[in-house]
Coordinates of C-alpha atoms in Angstrom, one line a residue:
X251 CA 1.4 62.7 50.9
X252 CA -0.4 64.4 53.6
X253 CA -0.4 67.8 54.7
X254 CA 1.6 66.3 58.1
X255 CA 4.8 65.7 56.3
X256 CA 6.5 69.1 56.2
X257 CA 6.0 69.5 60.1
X258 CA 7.4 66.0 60.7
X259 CA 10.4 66.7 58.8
X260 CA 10.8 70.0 60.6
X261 CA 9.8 68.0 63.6
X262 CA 12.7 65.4 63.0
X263 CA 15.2 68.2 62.1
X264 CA 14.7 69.8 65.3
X265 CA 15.0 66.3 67.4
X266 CA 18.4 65.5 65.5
X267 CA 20.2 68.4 65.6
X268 CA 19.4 68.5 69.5
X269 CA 20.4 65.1 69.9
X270 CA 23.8 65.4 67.9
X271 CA 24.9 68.7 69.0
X272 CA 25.7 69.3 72.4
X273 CA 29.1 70.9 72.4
X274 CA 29.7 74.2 74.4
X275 CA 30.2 77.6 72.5
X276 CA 32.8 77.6 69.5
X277 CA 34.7 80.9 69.8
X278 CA 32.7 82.4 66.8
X279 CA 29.8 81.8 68.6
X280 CA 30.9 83.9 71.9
X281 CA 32.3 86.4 70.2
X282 CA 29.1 87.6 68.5
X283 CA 26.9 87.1 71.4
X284 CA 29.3 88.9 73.4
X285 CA 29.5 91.7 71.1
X286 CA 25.7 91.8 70.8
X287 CA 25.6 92.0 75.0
X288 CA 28.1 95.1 74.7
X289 CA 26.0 96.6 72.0
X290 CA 23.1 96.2 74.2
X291 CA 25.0 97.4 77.7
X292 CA 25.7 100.5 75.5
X293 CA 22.2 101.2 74.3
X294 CA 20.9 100.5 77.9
X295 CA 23.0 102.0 80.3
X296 CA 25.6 103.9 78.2
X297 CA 28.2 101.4 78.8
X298 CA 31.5 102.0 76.6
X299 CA 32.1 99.7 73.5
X300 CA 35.3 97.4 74.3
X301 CA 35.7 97.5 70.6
X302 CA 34.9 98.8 67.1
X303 CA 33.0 95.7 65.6
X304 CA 31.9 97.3 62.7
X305 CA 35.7 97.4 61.3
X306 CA 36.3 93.7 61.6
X307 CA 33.2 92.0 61.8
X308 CA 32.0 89.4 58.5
X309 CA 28.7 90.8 58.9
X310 CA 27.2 94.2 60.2
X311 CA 27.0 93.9 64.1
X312 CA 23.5 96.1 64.5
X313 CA 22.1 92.6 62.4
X314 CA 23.3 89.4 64.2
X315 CA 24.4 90.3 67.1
X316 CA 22.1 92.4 68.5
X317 CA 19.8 89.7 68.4
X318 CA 22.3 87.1 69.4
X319 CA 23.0 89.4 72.2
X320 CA 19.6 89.9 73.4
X321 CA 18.7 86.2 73.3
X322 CA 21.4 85.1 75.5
X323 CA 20.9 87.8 78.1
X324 CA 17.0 86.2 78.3
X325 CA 18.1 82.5 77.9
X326 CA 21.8 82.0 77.3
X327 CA 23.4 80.2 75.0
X328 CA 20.7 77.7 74.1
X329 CA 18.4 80.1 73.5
X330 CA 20.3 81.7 70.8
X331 CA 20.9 77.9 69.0
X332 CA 16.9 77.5 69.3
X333 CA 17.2 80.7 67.2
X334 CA 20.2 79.6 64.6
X335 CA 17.7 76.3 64.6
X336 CA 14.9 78.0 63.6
X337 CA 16.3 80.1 61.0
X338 CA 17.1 76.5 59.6
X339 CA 13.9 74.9 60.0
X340 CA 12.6 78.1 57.7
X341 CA 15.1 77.0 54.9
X342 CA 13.7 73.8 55.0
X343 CA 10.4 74.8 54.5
X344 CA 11.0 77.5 52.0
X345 CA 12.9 74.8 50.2
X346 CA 10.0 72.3 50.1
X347 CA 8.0 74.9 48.9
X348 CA 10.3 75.5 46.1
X349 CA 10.6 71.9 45.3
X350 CA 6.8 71.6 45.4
X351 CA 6.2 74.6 43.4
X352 CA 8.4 73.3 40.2
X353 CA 8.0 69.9 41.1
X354 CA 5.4 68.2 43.2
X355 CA 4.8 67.3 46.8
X356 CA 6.4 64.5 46.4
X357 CA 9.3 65.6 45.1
X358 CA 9.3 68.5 48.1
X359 CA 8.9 65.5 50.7
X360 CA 12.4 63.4 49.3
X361 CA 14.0 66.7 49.3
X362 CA 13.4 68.1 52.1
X363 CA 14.3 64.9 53.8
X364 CA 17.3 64.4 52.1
X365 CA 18.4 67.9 52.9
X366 CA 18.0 67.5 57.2
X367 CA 20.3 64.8 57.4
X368 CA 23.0 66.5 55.4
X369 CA 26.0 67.4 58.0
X370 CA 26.1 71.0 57.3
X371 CA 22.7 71.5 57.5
X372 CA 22.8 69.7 61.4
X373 CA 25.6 71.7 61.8
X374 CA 24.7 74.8 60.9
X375 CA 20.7 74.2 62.9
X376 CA 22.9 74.6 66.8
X377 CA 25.6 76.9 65.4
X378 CA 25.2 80.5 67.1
X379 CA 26.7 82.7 64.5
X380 CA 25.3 85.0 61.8
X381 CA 25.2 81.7 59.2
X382 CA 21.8 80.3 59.6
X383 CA 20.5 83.8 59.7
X384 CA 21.8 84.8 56.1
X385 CA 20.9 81.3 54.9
X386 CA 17.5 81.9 56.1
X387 CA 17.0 85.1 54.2
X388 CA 18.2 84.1 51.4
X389 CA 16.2 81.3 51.1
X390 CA 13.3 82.8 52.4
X391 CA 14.0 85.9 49.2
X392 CA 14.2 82.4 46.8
X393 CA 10.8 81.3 48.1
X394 CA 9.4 84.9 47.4
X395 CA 10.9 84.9 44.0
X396 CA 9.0 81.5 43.0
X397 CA 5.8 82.9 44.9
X398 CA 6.1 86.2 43.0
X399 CA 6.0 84.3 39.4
X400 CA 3.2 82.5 40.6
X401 CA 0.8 85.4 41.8
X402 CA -1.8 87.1 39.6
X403 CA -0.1 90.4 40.4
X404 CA 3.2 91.6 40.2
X405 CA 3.3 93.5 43.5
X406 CA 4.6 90.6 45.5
X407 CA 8.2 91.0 43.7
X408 CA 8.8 94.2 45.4
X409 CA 8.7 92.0 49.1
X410 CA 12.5 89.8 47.5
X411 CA 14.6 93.2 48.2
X412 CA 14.3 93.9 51.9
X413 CA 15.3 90.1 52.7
X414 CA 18.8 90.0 50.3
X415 CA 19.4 93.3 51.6
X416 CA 19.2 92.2 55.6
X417 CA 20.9 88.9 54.2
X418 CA 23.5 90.9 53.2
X419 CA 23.6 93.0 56.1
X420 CA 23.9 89.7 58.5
X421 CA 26.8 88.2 56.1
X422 CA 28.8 90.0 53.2
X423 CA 29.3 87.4 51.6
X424 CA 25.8 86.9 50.8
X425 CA 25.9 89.4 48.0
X426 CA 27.3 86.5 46.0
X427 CA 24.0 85.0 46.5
X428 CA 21.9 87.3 45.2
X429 CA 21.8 87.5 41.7
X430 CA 20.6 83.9 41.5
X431 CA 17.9 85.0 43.4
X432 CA 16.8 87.8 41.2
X433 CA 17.6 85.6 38.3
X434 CA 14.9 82.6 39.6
X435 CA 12.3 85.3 39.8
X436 CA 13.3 86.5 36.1
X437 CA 13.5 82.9 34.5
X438 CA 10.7 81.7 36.4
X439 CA 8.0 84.4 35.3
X440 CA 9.5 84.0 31.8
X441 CA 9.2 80.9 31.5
X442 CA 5.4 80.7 33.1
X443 CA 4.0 84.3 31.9
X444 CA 6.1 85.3 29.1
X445 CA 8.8 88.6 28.4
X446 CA 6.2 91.4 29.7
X447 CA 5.8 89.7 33.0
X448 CA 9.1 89.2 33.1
X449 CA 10.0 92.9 32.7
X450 CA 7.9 94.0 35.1
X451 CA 8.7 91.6 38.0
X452 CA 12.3 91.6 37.7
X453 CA 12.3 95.3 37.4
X454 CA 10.3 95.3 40.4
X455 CA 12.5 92.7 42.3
X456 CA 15.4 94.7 41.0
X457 CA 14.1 98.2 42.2
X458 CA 13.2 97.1 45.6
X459 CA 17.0 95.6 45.7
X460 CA 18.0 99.0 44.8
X461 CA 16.3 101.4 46.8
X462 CA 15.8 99.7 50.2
X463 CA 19.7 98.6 49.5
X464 CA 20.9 102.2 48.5
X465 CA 19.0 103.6 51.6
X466 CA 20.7 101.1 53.8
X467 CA 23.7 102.0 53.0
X468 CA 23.9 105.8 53.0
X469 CA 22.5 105.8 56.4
X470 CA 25.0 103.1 57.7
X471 CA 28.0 104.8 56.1
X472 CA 27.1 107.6 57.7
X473 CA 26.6 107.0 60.9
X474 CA 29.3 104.1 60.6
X475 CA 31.7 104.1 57.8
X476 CA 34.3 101.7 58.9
X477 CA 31.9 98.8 57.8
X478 CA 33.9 99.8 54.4
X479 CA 37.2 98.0 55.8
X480 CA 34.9 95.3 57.4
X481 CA 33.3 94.4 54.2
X482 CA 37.1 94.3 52.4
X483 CA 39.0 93.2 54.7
X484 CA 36.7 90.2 55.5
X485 CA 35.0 89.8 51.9
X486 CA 36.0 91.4 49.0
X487 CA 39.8 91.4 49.4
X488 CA 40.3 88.9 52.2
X489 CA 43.8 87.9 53.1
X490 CA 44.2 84.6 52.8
X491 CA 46.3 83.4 56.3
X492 CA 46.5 79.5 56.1
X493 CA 46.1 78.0 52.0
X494 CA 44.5 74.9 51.8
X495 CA 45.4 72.7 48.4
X496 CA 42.4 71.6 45.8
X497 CA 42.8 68.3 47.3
X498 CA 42.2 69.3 50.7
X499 CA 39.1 70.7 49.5
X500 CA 37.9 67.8 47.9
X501 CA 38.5 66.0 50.2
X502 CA 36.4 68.1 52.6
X503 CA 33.5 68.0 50.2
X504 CA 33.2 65.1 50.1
X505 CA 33.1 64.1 53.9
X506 CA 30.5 67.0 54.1
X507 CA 28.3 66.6 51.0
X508 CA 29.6 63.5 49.2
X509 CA 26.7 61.6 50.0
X510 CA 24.4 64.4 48.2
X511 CA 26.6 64.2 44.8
X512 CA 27.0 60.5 45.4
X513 CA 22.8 60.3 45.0
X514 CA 22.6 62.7 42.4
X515 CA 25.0 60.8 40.0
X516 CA 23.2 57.8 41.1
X517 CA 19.6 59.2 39.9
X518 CA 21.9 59.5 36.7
X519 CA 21.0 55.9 35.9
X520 CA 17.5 56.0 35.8
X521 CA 17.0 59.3 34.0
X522 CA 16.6 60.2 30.1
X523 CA 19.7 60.3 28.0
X524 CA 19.1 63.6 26.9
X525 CA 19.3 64.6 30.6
X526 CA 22.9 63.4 31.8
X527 CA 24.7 66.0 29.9
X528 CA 22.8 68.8 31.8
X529 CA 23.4 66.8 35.2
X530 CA 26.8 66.1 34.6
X531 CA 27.1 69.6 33.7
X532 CA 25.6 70.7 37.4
X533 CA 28.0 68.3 39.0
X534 CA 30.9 69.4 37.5
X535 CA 30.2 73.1 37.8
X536 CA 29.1 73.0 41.5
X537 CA 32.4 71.0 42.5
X538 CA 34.5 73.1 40.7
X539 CA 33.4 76.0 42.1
X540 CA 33.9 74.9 45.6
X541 CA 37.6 74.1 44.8
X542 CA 38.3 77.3 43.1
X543 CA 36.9 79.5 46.1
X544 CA 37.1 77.2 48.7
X545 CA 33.8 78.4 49.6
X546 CA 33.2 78.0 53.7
X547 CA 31.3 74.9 53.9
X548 CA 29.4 76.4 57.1
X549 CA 27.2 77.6 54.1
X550 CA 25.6 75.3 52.1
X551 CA 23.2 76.8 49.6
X552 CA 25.2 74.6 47.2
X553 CA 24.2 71.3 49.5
X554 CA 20.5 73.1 49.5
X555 CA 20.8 73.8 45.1
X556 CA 21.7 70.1 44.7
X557 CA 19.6 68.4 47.3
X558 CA 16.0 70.6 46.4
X559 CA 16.9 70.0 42.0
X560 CA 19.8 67.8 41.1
X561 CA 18.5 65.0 42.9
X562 CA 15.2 65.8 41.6
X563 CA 17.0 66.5 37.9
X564 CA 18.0 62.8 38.1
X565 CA 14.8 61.3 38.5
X566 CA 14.9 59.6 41.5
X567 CA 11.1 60.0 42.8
X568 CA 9.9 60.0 39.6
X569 CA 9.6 61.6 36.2
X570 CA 9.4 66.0 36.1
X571 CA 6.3 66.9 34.5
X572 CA 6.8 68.5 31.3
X573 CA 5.6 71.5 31.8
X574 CA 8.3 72.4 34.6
X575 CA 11.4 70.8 33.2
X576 CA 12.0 73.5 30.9
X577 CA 11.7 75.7 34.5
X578 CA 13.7 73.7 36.8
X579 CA 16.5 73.3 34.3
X580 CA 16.8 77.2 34.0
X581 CA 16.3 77.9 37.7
X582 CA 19.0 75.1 38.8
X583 CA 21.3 76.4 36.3
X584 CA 21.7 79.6 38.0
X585 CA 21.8 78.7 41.3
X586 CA 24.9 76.5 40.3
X587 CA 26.1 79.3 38.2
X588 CA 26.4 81.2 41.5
X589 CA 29.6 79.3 41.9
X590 CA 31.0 81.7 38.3
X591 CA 30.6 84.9 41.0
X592 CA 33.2 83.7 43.2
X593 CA 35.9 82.3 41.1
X594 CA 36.3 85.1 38.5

């Protein structure tokens, strides 16, 4: 594998989803940018807010839509997809370094590959809302996670809080996503350094969380505290206005990542007995926790969990090397476990 292939994958992502997408702006889409141009109207010229955004909004709207705002005001619409698009091609990348990290190249290439053409993933690279930018940190706080269990020094741990904090601030519902996150920096420096490394960096990880996090919020309930309804009325205690039945929802899996599971089970058949139980068990858990919260499928870290380690799990590319199964077992555990958060 040469050092060529993560750029042509990003290079073929970017050519797809700009050949596949073409579609004018979805109302989520103008909303947000439109709120971001009022925000900036106000800043600029002391133009009155049409609206209180901050009560109603799925994510804070000083994150995404400031910047949505300010992109189309330069370049319009497209400009702000080429942003939503790179925020995308960074997933990519932080999840072939990921893959290649616990894995090999090799592994990273036929996973990052795999994940591009997924629908969502297209889908989400020309999509102008707050989604591709929450995915992005998230991934990009993963990446520093696995980078931080790596490095001779610990310091590096304290760089994961800042990104899941501003992933949170762009999406509330992103807090579901980060104790896995925290957990793959625990696990991963366990399992590589042993129980004082692990301490250290995940009390690190967890302190930077904290603080930056705590700091965040006292100055943003402050100076804006009807975020509170915002963040219940949209996340924590959402009302649910049209109910969809399990079926429904499988049903919608399926069209959007049944190709991903349908692979994965697949790779089932070629890898070690002792290893079908703990597939089977990723399979079940990831499905069943997209029918009990009907997570949006507009967000697929499950697609990214199962493409970047499932796939790999089940052997397709080739055998794991034994000194990372133990690893990739723990770390894919918990990013399917994420699924638990939602359904209690």
């Amino acid at each position: 594998m040469s050092r060529w292939s993560l750029p042509l994958i990003l290079a073929f992502q970017a050519l797809l989803s700009w050949m596949l997408l073409q579609n004018t702006a979805f109302g989520d889409e103008g909303l947000y940018i439109y709120a971001g141009r009022q925000i900036w109207q106000h800043w600029l010229v002391g133009l009155p807010l049409l609206d209180n955004y901050s009560y109603y909004f799925s994510g804070y709207p000083y994150v995404y839509p400031i910047i949505g705002g300010a992109l189309d005001m330069l370049g319009g619409l497209e400009l702000v997809r080429s942003f939503s698009l790179a925020c995308m091609l960074i997933v990519t990348a932080c999840g072939y370094y990921v893959t290649k990290q616990l894995f090999d190249q090799k592994s990273a290439v036929f996973a990052a590959i795999f994940f591009v053409c997924q629908g969502p993933v297209l889908f989400l690279s020309r999509f102008a809302t707050y989604d591709p930018l929450c995915l992005c940190l998230v991934a990009v706080g993963a990446a520093l996670a696995v980078n931080a269990s790596l490095a001779q020094r610990p310091w590096r741990a304290l760089g994961i809080g800042p990104f899941l904090v501003l992933a949170f601030g762009a999406k509330y519902a992103a807090l579901l996503f980060i104790p896995p996150v925290l957990a793959i920096l625990a696990l991963s420096t366990l399992l590589r350094r042993g129980w004082i490394s692990m301490l250290v960096r995940g009390t690190l990880g967890a302190l930077s969380l904290v603080v930056v996090g705590t700091l965040a919020a006292l100055v943003v309930i402050h100076f804006d505290p009807s975020v509170l309804h915002a963040i219940a009325g949209t996340t924590t205690n959402r009302v649910v206005n049209v109910e969809y039945s399990r079926l429904m929802l499988a049903e919608d899996v399926v069209k959007w990542v049944g190709l991903s599971y349908a692979v994965g089970l697949a790779g089932l058949v070629f890898s070690r007995k002792k290893h079908v139980l703990i597939a089977l068990q990723y399979v079940l858990h990831d499905a069943c926790g997209r029918l009990c919260a009907g997570v949006s499928l507009r967000f697929p870290t499950g697609v990214l969990a199962w493409t970047l380690l499932v796939i790999r799990r089940g052997g397709l590319p080739g055998a794991v090397p034994g000194r990372h199964r133990r690893s990739a077992e723990y770390v894919l555990e918990l990013a399917i476990h994420k699924r638990s958060y939602v359904c209690v």
